[in-house]
CSV table of C-alpha atoms and ligand atoms in Angstrom, one decimal:
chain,number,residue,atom,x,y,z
A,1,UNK,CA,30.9,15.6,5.4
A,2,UNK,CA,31.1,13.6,8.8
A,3,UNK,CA,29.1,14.1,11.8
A,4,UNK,CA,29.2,16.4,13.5
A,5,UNK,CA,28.6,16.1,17.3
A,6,UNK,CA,25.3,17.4,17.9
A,7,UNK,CA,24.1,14.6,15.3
A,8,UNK,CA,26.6,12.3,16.3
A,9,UNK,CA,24.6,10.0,18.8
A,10,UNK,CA,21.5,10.0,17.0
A,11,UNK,CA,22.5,10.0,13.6
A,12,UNK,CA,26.2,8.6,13.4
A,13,UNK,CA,26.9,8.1,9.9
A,14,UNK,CA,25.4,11.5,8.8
A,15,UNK,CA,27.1,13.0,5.8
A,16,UNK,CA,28.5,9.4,5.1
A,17,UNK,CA,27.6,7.7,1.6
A,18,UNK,CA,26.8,4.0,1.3
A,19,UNK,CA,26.7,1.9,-1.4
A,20,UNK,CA,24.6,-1.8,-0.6
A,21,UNK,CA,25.5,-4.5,-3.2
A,22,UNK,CA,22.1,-6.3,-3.9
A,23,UNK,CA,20.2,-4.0,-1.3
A,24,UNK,CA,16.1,-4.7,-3.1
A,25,UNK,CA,15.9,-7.8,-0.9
A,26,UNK,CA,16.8,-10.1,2.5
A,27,UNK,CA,19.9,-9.1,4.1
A,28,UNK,CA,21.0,-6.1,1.8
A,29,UNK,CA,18.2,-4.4,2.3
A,30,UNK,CA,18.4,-4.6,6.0
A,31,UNK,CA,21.3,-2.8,5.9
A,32,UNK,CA,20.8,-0.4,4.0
A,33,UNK,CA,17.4,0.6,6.3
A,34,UNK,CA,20.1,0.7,9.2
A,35,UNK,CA,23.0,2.2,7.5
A,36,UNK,CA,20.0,5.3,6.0
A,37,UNK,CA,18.6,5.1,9.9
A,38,UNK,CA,21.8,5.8,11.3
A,39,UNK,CA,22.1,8.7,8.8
A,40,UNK,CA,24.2,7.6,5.8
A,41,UNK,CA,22.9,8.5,2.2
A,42,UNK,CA,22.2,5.2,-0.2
A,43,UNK,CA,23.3,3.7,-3.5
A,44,UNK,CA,20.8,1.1,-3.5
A,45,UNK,CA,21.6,-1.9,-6.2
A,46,UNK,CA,20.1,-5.3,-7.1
A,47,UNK,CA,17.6,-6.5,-9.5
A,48,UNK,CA,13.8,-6.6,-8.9
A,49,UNK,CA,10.7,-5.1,-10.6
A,50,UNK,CA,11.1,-1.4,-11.0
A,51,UNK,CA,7.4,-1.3,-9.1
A,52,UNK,CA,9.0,-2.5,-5.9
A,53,UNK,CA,12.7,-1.4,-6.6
A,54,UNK,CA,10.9,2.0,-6.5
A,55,UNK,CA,9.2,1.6,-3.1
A,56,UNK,CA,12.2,-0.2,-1.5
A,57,UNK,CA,13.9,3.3,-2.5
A,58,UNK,CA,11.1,5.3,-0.9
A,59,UNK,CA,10.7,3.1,2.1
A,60,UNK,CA,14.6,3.9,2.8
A,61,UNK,CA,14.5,7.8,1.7
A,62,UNK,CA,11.3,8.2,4.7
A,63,UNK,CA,14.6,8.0,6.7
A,64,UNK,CA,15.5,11.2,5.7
A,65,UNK,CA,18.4,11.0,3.2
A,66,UNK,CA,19.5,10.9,-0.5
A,67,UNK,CA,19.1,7.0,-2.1
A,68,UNK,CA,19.8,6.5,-5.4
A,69,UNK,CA,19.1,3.1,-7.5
A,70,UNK,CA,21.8,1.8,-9.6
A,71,UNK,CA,20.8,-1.4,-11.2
A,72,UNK,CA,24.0,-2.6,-12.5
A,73,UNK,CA,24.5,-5.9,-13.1
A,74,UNK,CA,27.2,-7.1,-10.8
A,75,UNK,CA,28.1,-10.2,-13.0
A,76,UNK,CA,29.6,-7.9,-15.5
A,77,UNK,CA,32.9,-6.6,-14.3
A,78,UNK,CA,32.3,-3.1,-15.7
A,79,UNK,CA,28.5,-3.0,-13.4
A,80,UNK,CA,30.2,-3.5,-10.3
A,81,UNK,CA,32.6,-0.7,-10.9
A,82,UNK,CA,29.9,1.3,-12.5
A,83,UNK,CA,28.2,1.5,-9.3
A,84,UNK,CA,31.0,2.7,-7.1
A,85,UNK,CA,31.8,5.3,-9.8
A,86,UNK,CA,27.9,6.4,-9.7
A,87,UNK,CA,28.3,7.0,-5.7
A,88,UNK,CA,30.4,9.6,-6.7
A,89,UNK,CA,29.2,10.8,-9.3
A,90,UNK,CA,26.1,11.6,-8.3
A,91,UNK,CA,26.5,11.5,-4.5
A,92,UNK,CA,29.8,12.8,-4.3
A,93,UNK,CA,31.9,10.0,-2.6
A,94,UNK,CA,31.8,6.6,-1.5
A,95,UNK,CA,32.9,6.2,2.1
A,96,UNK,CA,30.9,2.5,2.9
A,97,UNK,CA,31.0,-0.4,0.8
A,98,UNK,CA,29.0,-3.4,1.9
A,99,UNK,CA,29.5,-6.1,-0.9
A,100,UNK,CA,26.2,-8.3,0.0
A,101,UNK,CA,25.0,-9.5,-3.7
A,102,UNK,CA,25.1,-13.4,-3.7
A,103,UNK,CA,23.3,-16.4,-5.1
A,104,UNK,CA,23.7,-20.0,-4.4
A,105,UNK,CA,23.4,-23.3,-6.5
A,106,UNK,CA,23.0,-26.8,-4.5
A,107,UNK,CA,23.8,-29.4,-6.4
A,108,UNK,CA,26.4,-32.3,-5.9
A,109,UNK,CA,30.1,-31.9,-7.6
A,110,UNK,CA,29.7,-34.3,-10.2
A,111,UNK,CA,26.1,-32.7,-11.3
A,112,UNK,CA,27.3,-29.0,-10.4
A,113,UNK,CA,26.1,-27.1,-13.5
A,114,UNK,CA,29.5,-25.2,-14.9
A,115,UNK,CA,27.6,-21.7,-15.4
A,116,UNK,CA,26.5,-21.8,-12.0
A,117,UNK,CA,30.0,-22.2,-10.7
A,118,UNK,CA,31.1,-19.5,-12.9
A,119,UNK,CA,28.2,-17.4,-12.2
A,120,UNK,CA,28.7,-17.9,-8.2
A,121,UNK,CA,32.3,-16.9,-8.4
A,122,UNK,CA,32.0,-14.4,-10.6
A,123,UNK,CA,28.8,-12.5,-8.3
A,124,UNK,CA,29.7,-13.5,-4.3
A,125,UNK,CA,33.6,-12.9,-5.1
A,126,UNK,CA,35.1,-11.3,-8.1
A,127,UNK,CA,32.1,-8.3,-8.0
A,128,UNK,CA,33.4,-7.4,-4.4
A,129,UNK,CA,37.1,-7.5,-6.0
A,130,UNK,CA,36.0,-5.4,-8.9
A,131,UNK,CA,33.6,-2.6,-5.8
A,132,UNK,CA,36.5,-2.6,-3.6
A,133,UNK,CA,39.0,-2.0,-6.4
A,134,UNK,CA,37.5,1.1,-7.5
A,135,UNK,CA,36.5,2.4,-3.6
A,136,UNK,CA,39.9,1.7,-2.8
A,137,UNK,CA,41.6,5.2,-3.7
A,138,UNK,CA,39.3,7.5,-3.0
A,139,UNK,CA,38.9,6.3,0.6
A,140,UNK,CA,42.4,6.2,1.2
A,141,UNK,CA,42.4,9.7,-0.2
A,142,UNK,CA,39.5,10.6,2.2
A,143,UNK,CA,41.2,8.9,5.4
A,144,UNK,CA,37.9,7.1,5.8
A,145,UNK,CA,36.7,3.9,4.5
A,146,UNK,CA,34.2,0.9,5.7
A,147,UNK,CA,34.4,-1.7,3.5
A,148,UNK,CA,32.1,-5.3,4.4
A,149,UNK,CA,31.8,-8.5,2.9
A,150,UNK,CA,28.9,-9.8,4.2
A,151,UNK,CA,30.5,-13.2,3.5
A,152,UNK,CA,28.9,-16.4,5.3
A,153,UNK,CA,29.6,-19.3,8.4
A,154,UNK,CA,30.6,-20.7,4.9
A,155,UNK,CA,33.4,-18.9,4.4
A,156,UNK,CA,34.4,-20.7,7.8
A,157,UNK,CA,33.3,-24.2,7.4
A,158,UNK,CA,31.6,-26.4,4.5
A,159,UNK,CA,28.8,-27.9,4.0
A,160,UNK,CA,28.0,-30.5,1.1
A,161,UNK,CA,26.6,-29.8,-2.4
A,162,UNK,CA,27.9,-26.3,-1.8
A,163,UNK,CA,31.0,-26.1,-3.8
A,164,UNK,CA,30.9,-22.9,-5.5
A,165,UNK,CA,28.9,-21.0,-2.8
A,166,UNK,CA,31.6,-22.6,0.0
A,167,UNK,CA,34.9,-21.6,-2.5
A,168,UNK,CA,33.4,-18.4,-3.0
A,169,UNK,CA,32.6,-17.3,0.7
A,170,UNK,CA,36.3,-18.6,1.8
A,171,UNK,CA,37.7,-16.3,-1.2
A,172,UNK,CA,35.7,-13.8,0.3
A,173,UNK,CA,37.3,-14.2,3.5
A,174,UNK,CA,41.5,-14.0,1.9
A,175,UNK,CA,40.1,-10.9,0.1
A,176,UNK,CA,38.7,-9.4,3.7
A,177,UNK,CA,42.1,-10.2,5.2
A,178,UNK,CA,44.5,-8.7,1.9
A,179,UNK,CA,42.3,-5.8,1.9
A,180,UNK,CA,42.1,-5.4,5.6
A,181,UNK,CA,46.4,-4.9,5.3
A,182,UNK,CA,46.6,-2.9,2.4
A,183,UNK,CA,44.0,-0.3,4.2
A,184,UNK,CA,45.2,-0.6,7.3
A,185,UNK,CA,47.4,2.8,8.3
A,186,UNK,CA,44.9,5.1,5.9
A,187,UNK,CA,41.6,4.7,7.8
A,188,UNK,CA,40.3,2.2,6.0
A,189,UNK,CA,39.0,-0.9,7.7
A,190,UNK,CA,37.5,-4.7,5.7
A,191,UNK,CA,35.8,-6.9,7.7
A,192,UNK,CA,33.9,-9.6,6.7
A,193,UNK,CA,30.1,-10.6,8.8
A,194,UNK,CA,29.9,-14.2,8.5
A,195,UNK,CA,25.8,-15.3,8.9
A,196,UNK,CA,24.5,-18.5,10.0
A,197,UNK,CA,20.8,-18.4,8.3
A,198,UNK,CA,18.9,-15.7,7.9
A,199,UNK,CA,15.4,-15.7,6.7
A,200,UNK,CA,15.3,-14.6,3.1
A,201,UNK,CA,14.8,-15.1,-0.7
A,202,UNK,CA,17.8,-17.1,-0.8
A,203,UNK,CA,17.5,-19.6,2.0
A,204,UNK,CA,13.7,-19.7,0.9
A,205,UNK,CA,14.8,-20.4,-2.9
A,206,UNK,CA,17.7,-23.4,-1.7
A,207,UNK,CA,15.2,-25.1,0.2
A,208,UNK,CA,13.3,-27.2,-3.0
A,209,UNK,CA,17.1,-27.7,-3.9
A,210,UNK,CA,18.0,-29.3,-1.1
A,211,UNK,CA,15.4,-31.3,-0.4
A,212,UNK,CA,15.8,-32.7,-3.7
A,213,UNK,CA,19.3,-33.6,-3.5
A,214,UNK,CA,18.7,-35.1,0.4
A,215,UNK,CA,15.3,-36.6,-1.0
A,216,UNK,CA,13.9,-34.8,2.4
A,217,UNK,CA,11.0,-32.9,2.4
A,218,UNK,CA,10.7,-29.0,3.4
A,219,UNK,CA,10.0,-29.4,7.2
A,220,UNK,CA,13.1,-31.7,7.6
A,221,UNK,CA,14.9,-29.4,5.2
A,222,UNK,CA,14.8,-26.3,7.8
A,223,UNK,CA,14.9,-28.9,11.1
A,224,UNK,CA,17.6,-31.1,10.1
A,225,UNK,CA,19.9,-29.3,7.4
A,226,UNK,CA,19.2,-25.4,7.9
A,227,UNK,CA,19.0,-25.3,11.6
A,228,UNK,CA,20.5,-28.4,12.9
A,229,UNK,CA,24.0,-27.0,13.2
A,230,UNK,CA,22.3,-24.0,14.8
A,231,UNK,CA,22.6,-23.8,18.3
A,232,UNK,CA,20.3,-21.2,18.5
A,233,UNK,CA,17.6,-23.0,16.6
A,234,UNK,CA,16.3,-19.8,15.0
A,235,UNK,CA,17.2,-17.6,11.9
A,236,UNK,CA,19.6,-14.7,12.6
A,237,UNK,CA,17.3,-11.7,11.1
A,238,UNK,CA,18.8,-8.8,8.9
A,239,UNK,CA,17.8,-6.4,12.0
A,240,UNK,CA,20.9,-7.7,13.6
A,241,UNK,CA,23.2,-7.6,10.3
A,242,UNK,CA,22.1,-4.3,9.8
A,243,UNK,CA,22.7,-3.3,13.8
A,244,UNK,CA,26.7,-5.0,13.6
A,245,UNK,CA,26.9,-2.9,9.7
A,246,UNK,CA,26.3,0.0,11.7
A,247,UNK,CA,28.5,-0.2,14.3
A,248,UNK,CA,31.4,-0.9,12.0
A,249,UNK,CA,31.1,1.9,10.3
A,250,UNK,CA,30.6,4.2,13.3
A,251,UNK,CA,33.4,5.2,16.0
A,252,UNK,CA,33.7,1.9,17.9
A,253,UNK,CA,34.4,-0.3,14.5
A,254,UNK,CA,37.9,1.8,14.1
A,255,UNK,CA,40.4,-0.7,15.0
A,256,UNK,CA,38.6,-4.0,13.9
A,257,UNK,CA,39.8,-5.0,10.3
A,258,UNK,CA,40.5,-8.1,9.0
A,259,UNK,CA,37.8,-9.8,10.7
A,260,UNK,CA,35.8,-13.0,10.1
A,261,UNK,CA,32.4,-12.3,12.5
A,262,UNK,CA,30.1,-15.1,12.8
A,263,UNK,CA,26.6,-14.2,13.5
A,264,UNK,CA,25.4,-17.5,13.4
A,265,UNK,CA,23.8,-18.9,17.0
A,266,UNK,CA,26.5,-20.3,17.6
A,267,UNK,CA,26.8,-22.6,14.8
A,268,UNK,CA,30.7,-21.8,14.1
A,269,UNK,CA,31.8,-22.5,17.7
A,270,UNK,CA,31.1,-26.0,17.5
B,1,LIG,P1,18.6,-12.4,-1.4
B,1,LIG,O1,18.4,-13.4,-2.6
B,1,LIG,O2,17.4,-12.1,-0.6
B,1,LIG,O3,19.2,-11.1,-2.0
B,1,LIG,C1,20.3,-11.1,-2.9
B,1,LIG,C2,20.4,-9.7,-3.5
B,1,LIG,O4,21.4,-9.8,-4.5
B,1,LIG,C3,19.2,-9.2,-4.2
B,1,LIG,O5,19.0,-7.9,-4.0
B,1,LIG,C4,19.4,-9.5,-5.7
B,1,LIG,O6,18.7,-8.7,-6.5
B,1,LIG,C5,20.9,-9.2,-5.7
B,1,LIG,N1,21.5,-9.8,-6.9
B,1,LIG,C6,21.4,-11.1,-7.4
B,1,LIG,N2,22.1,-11.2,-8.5
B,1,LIG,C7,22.6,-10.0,-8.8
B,1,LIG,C8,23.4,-9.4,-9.9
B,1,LIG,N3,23.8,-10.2,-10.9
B,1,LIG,N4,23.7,-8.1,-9.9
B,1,LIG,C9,23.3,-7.3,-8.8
B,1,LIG,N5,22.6,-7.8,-7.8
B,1,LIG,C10,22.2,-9.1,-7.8
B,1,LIG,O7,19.8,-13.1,-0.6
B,1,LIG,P2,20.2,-12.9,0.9
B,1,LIG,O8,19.9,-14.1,1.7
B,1,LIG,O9,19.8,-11.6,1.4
B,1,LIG,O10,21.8,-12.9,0.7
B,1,LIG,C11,22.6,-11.7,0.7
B,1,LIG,C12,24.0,-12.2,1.0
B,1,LIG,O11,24.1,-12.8,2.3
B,1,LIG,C13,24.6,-13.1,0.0
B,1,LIG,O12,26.0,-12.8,-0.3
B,1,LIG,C14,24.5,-14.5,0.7
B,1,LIG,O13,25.5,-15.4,0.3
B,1,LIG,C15,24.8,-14.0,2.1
B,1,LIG,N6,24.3,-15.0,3.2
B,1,LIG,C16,23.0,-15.2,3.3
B,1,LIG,C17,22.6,-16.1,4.3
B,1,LIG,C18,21.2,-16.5,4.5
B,1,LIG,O14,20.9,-17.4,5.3
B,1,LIG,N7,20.2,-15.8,3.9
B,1,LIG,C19,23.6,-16.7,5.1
B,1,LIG,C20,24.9,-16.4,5.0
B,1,LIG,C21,25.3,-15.5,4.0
């Protein structure tokens, strides 16, 4: 059920169901703690020890709704759409879709490993086609549907030794747009967020990379590769994600689809 209006202001995506593609770490899971703050039930996914997977899941139930964990693996096709079909299953419906689950790989072209290309592709695009395939009907049935692709400043621009992260993200972005049509007259709205760098596993984990392939060590790494285009000269945090998730999904994000918004200092406007 929808808000009603008494909870409306506080709690404005109470009796709305979520389901957070990779949502045990960094940017996923700072949605999900603002999409359960603002109300919204969880399907919480990713992979992680089952130790801290289970008090990720009790961190976001202390905001007082239902989370469930479905650890599909979202490489596999038949996992992605598993986990939309278990928002319904055992939640009842799926009426927001954030497709956040993403790795990267720095390496230059002629080097680029082919399983990482494949496994890129197949985990920061083709999993959100296979989630937003399955969503699709029942939230055009429901006349209510939030779909994001938290997507990247790379699905605006390149950078080197990026290949399949940079292909990925900009497939992201056609996807956004097709989707963003198709939903368009039935309540159902696909944007994609488009982050500059955020603080988390992922950024931490590309750093060795990319020193190595710049032969520049980890200070220079953040200074002159990670922040340099910037403007800002700080991380975007997943407090601000999660704060723009929110907002799309609420009352004011109605008539914005097909969007590409950066949240990236700046970086994107140069
Ligand atoms: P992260 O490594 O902290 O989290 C990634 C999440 O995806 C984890 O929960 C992980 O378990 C999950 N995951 C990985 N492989 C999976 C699989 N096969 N099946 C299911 N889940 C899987 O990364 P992050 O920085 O929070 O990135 C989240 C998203 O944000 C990614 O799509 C990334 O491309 C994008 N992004 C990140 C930044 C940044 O600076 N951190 C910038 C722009 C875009």
């Amino acid at each position: 059920m929808p808000a009603t209006s008494t909870d409306s202001a506080a709690k404005p995506l109470s009796g709305r169901v979520a389901v957070v593609t990779g949502s045990t770490s960094g940017i996923g899971l700072g949605i999900a703690h603002a999409l359960a703050g603002a109300g919204a039930d969880l399907v919480v996914n990713g992979l992680g020890d089952t130790d801290a997977i289970d008090l990720t899941c009790a961190a976001l139930m202390a905001h007082g709704g239902r989370v469930i964990y479905d650890g599909g693996n979202l490489l596999d096709p038949a996992g992605a759409a598993g986990l939309v079909e278990n928002s319904i299953a055992s939640l009842g419906r799926v009426d927001i879709l954030v497709n956040n689950a993403g790795i990267q790989h720095v390496c230059p072209i002629e080097d680029f490993p082919v399983d990482k290309w494949n496994a890129i592709i197949a985990l920061n695009l083709s999993a959100a086609f296979h989630t937003i395939r399955t969503a699709f009907a029942p939230m055009k049935a429901a006349g209510y549907g939030r779909i994001i692709n938290v997507a990247s400043a790379h699905a605006l621009v390149a950078s080197p030794y990026k290949s399949a992260y940079v292909a990925a993200k900009h497939g992201v972005l056609g996807l956004t747009k097709t989707v963003a049509l198709e939903g368009a007259q039935f309540g159902v709205t696909c944007n994609a967020i488009c982050p500059g760098y955020v603080w988390t596993p992922l950024v931490e984990n590309q750093i060795s990379d990319t020193a190595a392939a710049r032969g520049i060590d980890r200070e220079a790494v953040i200074r002159d590769v990670l922040l340099a285009a910037q403007p800002t000269k700080r991380f975007a945090t997943i407090e601000e994600l999660g704060a723009l998730a929110v907002f799309l999904c609420g009352p004011g994000g109605a008539s914005i689809t097909g969007a590409a918004l950066p949240v990236d200092g700046g970086w994107t406007a140069q």
